[in-house]
Short mmCIF file of C-alpha atoms and ligand atoms in Angstrom, two decimals:
data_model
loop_
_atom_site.label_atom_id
_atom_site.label_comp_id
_atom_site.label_asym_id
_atom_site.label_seq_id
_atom_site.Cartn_x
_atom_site.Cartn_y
_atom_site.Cartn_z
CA UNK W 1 151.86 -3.43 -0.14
CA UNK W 2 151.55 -4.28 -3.77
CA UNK W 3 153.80 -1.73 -5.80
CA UNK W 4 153.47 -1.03 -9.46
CA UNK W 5 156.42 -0.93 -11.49
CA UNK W 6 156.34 2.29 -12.24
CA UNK W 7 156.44 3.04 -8.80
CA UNK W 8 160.00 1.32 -7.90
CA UNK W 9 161.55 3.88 -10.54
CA UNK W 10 160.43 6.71 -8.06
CA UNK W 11 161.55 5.12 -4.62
CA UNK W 12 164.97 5.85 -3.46
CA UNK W 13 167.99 3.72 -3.45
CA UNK W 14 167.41 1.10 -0.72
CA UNK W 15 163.88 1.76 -0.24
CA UNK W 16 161.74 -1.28 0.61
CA UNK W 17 159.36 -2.59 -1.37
CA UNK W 18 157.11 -5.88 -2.07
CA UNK W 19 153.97 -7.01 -4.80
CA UNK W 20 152.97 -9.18 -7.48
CA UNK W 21 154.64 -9.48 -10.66
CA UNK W 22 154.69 -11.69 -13.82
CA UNK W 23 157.79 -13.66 -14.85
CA UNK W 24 158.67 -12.85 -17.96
CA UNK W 25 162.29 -14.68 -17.92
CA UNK W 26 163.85 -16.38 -14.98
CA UNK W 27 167.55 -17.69 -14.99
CA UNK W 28 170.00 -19.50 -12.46
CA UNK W 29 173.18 -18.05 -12.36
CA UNK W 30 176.32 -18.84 -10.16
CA UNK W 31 178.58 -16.55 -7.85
CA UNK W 32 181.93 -16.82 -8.15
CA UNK W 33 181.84 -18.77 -5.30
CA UNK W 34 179.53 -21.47 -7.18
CA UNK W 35 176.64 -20.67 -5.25
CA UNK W 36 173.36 -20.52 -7.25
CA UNK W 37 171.62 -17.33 -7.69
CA UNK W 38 168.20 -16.20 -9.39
CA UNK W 39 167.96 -13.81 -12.22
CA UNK W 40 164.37 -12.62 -12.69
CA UNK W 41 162.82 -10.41 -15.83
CA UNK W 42 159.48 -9.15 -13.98
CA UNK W 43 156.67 -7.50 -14.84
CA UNK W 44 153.07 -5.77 -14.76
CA UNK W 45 151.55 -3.17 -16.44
CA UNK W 46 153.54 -0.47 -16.17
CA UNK W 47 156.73 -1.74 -16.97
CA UNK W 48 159.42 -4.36 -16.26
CA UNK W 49 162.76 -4.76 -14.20
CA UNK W 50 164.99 -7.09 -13.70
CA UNK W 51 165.59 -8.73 -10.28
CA UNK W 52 167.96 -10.30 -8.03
CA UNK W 53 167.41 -12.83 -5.67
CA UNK W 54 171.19 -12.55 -4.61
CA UNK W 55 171.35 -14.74 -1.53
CA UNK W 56 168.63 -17.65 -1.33
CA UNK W 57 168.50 -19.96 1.75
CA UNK W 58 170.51 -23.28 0.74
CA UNK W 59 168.03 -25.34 0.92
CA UNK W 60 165.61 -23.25 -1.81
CA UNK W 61 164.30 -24.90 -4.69
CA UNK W 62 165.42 -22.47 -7.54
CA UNK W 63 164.01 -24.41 -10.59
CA UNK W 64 160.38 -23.95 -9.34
CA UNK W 65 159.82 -20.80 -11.13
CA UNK W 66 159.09 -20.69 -14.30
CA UNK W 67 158.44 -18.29 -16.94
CA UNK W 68 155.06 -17.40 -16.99
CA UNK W 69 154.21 -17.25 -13.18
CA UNK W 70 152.78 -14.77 -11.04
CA UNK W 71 155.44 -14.30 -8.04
CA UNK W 72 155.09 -12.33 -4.74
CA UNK W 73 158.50 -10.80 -4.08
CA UNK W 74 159.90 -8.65 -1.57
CA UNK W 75 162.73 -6.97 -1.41
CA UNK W 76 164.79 -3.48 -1.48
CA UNK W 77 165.74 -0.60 -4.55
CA UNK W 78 169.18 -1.22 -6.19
CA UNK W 79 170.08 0.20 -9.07
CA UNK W 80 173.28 -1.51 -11.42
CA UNK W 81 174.75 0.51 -14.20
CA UNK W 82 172.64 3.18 -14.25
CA UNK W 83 169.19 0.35 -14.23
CA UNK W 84 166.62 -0.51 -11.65
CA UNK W 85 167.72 -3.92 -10.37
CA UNK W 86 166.43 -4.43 -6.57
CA UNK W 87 167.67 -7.16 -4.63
CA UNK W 88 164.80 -9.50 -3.42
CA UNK W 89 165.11 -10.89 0.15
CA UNK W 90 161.36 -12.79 -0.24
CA UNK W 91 160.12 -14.54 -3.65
CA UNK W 92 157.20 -17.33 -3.23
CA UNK W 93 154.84 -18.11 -6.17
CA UNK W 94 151.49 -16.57 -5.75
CA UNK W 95 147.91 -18.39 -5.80
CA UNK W 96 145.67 -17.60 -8.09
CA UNK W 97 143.08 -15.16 -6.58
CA UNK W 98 145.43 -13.52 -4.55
CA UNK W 99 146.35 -11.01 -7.32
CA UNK W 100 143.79 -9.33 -9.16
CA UNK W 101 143.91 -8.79 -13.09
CA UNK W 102 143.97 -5.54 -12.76
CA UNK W 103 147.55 -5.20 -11.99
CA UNK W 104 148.47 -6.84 -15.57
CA UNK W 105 145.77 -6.23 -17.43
CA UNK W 106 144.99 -2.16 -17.67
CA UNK W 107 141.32 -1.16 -17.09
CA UNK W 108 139.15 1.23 -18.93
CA UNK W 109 139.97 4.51 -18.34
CA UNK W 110 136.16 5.44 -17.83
CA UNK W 111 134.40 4.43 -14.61
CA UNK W 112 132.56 1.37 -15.19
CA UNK W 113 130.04 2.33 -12.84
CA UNK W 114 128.82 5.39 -14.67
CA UNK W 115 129.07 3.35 -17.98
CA UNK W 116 126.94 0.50 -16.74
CA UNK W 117 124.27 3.25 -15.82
CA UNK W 118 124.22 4.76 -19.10
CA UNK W 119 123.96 1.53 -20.85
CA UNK W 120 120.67 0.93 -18.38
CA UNK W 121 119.59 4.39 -19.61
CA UNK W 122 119.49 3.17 -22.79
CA UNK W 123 117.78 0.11 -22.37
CA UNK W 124 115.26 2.35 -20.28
CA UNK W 125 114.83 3.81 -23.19
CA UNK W 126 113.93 1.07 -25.88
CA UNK W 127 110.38 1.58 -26.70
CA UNK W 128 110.02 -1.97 -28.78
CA UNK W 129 108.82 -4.20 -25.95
CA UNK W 130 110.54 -6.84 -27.60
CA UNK W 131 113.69 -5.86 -27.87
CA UNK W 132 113.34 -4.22 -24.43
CA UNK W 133 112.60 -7.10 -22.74
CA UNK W 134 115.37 -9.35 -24.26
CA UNK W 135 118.09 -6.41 -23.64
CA UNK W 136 116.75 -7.38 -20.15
CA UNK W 137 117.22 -10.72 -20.16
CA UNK W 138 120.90 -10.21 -20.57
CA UNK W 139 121.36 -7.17 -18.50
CA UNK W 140 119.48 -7.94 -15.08
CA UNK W 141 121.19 -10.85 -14.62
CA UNK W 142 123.80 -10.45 -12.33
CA UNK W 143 125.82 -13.44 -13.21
CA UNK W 144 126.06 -11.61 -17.24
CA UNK W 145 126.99 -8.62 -16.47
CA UNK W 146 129.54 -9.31 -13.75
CA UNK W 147 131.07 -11.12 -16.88
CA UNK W 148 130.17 -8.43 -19.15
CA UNK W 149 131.80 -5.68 -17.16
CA UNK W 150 135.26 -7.13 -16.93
CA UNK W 151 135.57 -8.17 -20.63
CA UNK W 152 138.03 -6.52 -23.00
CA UNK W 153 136.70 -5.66 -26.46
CA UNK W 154 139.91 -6.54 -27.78
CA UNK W 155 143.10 -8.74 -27.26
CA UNK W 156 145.73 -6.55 -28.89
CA UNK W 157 144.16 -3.61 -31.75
CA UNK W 158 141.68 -1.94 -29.43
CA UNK W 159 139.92 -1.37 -26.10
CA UNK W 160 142.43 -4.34 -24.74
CA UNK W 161 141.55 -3.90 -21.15
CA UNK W 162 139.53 -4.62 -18.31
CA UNK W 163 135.91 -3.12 -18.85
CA UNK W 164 136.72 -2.61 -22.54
CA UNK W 165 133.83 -3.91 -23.74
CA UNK W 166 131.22 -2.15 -21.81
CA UNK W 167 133.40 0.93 -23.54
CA UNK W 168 133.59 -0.36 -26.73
CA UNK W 169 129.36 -0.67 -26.50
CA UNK W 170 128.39 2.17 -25.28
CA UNK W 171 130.85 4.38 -27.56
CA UNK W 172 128.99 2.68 -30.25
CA UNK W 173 125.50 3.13 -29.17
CA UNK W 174 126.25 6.76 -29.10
CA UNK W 175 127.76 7.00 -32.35
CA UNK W 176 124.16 4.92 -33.71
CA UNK W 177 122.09 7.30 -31.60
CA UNK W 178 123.43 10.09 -33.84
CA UNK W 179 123.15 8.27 -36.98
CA UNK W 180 119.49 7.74 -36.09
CA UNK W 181 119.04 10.91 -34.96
CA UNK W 182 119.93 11.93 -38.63
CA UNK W 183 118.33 9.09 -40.58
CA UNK W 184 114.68 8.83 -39.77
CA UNK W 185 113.94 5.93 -41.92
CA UNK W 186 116.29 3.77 -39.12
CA UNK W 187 114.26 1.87 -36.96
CA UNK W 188 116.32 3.36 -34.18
CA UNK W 189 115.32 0.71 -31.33
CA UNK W 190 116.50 -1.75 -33.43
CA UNK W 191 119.84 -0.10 -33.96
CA UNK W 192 120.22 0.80 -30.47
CA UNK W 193 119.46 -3.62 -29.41
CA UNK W 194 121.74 -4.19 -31.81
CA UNK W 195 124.80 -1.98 -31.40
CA UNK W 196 123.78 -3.14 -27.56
CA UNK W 197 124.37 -6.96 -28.16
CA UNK W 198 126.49 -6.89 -31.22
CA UNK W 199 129.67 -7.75 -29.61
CA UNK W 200 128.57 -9.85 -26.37
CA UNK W 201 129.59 -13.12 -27.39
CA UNK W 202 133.41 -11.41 -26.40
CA UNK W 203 132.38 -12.48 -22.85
CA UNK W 204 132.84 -16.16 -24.08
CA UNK W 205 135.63 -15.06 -26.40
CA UNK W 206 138.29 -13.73 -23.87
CA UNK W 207 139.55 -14.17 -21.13
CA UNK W 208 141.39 -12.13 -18.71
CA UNK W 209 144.28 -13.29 -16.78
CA UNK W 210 147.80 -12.07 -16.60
CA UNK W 211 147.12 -11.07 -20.07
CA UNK W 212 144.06 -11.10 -22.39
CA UNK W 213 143.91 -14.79 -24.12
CA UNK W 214 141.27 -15.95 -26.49
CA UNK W 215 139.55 -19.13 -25.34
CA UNK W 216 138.85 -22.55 -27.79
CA UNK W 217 135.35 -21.40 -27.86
CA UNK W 218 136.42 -17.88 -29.45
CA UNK W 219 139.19 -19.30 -31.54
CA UNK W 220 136.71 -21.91 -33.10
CA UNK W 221 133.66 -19.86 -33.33
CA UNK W 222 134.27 -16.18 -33.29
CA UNK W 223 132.21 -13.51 -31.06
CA UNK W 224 129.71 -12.79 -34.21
CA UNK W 225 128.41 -16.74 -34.54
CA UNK W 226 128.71 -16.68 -30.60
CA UNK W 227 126.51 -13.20 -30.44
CA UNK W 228 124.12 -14.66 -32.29
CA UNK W 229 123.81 -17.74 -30.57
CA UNK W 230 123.08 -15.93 -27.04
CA UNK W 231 121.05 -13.65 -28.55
CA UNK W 232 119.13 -16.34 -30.20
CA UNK W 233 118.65 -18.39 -27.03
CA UNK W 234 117.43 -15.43 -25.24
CA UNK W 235 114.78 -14.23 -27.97
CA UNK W 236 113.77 -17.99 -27.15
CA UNK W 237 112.47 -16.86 -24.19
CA UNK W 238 110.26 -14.23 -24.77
CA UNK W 239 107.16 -15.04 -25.23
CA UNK W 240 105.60 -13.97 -29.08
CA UNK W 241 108.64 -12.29 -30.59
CA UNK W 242 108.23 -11.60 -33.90
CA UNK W 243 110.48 -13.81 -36.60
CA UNK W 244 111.17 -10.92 -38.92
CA UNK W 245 112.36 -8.54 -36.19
CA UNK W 246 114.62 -11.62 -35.23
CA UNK W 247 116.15 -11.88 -38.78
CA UNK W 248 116.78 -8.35 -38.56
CA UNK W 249 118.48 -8.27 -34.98
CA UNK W 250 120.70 -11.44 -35.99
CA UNK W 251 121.71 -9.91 -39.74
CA UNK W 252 122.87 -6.99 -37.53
CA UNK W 253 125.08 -9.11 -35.66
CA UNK W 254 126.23 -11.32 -38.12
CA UNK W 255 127.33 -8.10 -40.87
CA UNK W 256 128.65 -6.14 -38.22
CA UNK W 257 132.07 -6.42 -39.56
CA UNK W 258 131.08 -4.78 -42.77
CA UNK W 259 133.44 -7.10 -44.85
CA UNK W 260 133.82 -11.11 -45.29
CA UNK W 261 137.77 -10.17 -45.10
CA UNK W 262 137.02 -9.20 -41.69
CA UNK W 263 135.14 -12.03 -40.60
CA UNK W 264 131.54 -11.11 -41.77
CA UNK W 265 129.88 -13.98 -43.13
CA UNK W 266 127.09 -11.41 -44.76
CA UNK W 267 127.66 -7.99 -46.22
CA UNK W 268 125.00 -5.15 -44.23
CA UNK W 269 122.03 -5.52 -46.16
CA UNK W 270 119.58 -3.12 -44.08
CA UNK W 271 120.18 0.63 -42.22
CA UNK W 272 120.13 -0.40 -39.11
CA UNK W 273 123.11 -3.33 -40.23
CA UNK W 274 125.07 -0.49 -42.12
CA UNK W 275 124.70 1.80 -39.60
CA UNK W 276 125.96 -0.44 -37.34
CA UNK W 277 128.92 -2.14 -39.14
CA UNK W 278 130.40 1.74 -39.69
CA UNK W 279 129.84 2.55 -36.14
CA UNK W 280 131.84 -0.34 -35.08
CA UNK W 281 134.22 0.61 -37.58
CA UNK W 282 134.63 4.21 -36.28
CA UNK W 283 134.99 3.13 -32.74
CA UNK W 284 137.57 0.51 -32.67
CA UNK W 285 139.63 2.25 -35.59
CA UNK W 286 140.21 5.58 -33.35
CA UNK W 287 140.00 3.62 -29.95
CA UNK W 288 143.18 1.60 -31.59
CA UNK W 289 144.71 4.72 -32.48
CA UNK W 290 144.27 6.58 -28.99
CA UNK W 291 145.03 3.12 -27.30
CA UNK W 292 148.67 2.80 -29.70
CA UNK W 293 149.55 6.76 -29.58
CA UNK W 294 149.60 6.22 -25.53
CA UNK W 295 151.33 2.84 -25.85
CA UNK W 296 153.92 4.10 -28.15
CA UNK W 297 154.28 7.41 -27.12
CA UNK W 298 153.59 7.92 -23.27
CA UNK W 299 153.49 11.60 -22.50
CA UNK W 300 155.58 11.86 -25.42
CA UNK W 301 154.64 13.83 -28.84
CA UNK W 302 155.16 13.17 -32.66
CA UNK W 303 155.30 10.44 -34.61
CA UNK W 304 154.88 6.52 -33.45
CA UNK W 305 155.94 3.86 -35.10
CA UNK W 306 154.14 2.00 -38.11
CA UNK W 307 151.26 0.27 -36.62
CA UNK W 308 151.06 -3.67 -37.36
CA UNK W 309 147.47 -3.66 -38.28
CA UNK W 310 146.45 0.04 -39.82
CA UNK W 311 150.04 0.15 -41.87
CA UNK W 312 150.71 3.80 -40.83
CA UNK W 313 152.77 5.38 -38.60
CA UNK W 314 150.33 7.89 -36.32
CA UNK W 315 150.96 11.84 -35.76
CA UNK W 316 150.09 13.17 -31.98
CA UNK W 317 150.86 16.29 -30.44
CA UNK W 318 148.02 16.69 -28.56
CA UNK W 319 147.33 15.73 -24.46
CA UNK W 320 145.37 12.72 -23.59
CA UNK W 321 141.51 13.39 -22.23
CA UNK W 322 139.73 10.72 -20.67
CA UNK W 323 137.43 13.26 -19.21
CA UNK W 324 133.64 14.62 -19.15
FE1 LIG Y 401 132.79 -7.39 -33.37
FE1 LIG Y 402 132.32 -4.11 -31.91
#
């Protein structure tokens, strides 16, 4: 059994229970009697509680947690002044691989499976046999897109979870497919390859754990040099593809941002580039405000708090609808 959080809060007084949680604080305390006892902050997900592991065996070695590990516990539902604080009667440190990210990490609320099928769709559909075969190059190759699916498209402002990016990508793609729709000068193939690959150097850039962490790689070179650089080595590969269509892809990628303040080192200089960087800009900037209405709010309604990065507070009294 590996329970969530927010699953203790709904078991009864003395009900058993056992799973994997993350320490966020971890303290030795004494009975009155002098003998040491463990004071545990854990958490996943879904919440946090504090812990007791009231009685160890004598001969346990307390100071091997730490803050920061993953801990199998087991134990039973106790609440103290009105607070969920079960007793343990089991606590070992976990492996990892024997937890999955998923329990710490949240996952895109959209099944991956569909999305991943859409985004072949729309390689399918690519006409440019250019760009079609180097969206291939990435995308039947199992290794990639096992990588691909899992990656967040963001650490903290939006689509921060599991699968986030493949969200992120295709959201994005649809919101070009309109814009192409509506501007037939666009070379819309183009638009589509790049809203595609505009963000895949993320897969180098994060990585998922306990939490979402940006790697040395990311924090040195940033996903739109690393973008280009994998889509660059890949374009490589195919055999006659043309220099100027090249240019175009990678001044896609590299203005995608829209702004040098936000990490652009060129301003959009072409539709397809413009198209894009807006896109991108429409995506994440509502994802973030969905993602930080739920975070704030819960089922809740009204006002959150200011957000850190936006500077507003954010009005909801709506439901949530990941559906159709
Ligand atoms: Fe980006
Ligand atoms: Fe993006």
């Amino acid at each position: 059994m590996d329970s969530f959080v927010r699953d203790l809060y709904s078991l009864p007084i003395g009900a058993e229970f056992s799973g994997y949680f993350f320490v966020e604080n971890v303290e030795i305390r004494k009975h009155r009697t002098g003998e040491p006892f463990l004071r545990l902050i854990l958490s996943d997900r879904t919440g946090t509680f504090t812990a007791l592991w009231w009685k160890p065996p004598k001969d346990a070695d307390l100071t091997q947690f730490q803050k920061g590990d993953v801990v199998y516990v087991s134990g039973h539902v106790e609440y103290f002044q009105g607070s969920l604080q079960p007793k343990l009667k089991e606590i070992r440190k976990a492996e990892p691989g024997e937890y999955s990210s998923d329990k710490f990490v949240s996952v895109s609320r959209y099944s991956i499976d569909e999305q991943f099928t859409e985004l072949l769709e729309l390689i399918e559909s690519v006409k440019n046999p250019y760009l079609k075969k180097l969206l291939e190059l990435f995308f039947y190759d199992d290794d990639f897109v096992e990588l691909f699916l899992k990656t967040p498209a963001g650490k903290t402002i939006h689509h921060a979870c599991i699968g986030g990016l493949l969200e992120h990508t295709l959201s994005v793609c649809e919101i070009c497919e309109t814009v192409a729709r509506r501007f037939k000068s666009i070379d819309r193939d183009l638009l589509i390859a790049a809203a595609i690959l505009h963000d895949i150097g993320k897969v180098h850039e994060y990585r998922v754990g306990t939490s979402i962490e940006i790697t040395t790689e990311g924090m040195l070179l940033g996903h739109l040099y690393m973008s280009c650089e994998m889509v660059a080595e890949k374009i490589a590969q195919v055999e006659g593809f043309p220099r100027e269509l090249k240019v175009k892809l990678l001044h896609c990628i590299l203005s995608h941002h829209g702004k040098y303040e936000h990490g652009s080192p060129k301003m959009p200089k072409t539709l397809e580039a413009v198209a894009l960087a807006y896109a991108d800009a429409l995506d994440s900037r509502v994802k973030g405000f969905e993602e930080f209405i739920e975070r704030e709010l819960g089922a809740g309604k009204g006002w959150t708090r200011r957000h850190f990065a936006f500077e507003v507070p954010i009005y909801f009294d709506g439901e949530f609808n990941y559906g159709e």
